PDB file of C-alpha atoms in Angstrom:
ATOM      1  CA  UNK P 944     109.167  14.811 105.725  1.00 86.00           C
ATOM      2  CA  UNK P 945     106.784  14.073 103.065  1.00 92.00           C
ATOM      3  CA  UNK P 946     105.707  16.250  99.949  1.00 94.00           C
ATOM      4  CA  UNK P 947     102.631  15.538  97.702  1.00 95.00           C
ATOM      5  CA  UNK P 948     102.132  17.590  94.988  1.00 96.00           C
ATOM      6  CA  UNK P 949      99.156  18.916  93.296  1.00 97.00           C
ATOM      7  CA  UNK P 950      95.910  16.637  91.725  1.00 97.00           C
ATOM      8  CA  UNK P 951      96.495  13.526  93.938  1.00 97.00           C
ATOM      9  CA  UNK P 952      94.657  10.817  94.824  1.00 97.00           C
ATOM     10  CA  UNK P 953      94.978   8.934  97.814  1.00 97.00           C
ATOM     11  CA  UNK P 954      92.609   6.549  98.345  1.00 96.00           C
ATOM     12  CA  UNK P 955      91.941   4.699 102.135  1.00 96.00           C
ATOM     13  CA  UNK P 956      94.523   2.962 104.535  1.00 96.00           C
ATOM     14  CA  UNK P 957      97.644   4.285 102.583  1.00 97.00           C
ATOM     15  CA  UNK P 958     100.283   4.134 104.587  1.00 96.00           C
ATOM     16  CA  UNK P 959     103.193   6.577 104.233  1.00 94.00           C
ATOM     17  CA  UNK P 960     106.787   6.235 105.670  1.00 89.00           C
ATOM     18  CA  UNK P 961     108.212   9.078 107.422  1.00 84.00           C
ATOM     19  CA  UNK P 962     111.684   9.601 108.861  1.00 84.00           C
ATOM     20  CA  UNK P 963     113.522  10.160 105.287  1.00 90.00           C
ATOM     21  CA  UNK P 964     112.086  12.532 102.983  1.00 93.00           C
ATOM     22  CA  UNK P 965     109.625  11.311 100.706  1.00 95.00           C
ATOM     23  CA  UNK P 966     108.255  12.796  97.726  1.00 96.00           C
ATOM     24  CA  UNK P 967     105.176  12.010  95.317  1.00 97.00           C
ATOM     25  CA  UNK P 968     104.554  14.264  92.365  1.00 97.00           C
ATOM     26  CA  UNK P 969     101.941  15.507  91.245  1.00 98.00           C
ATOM     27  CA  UNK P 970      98.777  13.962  89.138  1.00 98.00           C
ATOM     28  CA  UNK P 971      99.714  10.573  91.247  1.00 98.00           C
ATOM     29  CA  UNK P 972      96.910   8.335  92.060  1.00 98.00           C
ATOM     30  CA  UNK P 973      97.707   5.597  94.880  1.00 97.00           C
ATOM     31  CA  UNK P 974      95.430   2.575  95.599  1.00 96.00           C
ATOM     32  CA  UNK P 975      93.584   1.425  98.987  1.00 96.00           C
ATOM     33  CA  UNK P 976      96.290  -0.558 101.494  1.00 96.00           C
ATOM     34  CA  UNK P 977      98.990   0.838  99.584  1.00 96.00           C
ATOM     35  CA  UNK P 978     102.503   1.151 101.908  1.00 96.00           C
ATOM     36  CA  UNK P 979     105.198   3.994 100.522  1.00 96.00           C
ATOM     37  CA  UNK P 980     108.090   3.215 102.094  1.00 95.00           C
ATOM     38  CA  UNK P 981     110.267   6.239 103.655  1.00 96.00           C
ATOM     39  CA  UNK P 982     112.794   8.448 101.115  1.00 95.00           C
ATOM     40  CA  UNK P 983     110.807   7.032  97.747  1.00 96.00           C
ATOM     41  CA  UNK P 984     110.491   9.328  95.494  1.00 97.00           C
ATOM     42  CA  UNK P 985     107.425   9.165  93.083  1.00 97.00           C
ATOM     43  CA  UNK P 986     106.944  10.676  89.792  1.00 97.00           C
ATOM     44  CA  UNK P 987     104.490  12.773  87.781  1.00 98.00           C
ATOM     45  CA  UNK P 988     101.463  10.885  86.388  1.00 97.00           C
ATOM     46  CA  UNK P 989     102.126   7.651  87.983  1.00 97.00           C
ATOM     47  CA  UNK P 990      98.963   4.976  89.469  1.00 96.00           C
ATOM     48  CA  UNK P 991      99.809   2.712  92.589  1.00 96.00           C
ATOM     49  CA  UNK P 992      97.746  -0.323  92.640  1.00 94.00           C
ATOM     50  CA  UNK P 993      95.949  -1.256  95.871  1.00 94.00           C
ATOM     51  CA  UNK P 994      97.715  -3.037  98.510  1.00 93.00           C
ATOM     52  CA  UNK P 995     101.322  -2.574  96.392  1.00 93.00           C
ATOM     53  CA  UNK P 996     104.316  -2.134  98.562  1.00 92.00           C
ATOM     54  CA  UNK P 997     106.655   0.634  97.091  1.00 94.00           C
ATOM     55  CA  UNK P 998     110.174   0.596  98.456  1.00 93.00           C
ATOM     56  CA  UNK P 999     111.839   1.571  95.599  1.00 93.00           C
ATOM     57  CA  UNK P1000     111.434   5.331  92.986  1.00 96.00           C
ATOM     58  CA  UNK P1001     108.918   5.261  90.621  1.00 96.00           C
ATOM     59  CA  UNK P1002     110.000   7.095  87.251  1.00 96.00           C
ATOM     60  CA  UNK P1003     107.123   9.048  85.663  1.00 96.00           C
ATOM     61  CA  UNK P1004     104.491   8.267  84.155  1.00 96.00           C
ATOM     62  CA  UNK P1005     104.090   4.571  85.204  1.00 95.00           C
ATOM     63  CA  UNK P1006     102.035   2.313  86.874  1.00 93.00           C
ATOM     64  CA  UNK P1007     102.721  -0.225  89.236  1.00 92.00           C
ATOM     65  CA  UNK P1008     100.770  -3.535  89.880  1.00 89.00           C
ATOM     66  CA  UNK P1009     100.514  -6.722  91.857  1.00 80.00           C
ATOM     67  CA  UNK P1010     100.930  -9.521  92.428  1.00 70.00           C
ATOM     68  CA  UNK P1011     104.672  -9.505  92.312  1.00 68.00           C
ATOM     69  CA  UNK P1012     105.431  -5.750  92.491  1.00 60.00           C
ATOM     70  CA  UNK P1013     105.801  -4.457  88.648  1.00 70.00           C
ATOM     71  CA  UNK P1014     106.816  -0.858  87.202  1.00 74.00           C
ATOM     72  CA  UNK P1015     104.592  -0.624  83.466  1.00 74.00           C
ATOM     73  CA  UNK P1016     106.308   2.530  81.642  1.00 78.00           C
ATOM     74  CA  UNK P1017     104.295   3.879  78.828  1.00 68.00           C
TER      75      UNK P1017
END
């Protein structure tokens, strides 16, 4: 139940919830010990720090940081 689109980076000891369907777009880079919790739905051109918990969408073109979990829109 997950799609990943094209040009993505997903670097070691991601972690990917499955049992709702889960999307990341494409051009989406996500950080070591990174967790993606199930039915999130990432944009287009968006970077996942390491060890960031997503449980929430991510709109395009962001990034999202630690320490307390952050969405930066350019």
């Amino acid at each position: 139940n997950v799609s990943i689109g094209k040009n993505c980076v997903i670097c070691q000891r991601v972690t990917i919830g499955h049992g709702r369907e889960t999307i990341i777009g494409d051009n989406v880079m996500i950080g070591s010990n990174a967790y993606i919790a199930p039915g999130v739905r990432i944009g287009n051109n968006v970077k996942i720090g390491a060890n960031c918990v997503v449980v929430e969408d991510i709109p395009d073109n962001a990034t999202v940081v630690l320490p307390k979990l952050r969405i930066i829109l350019k």
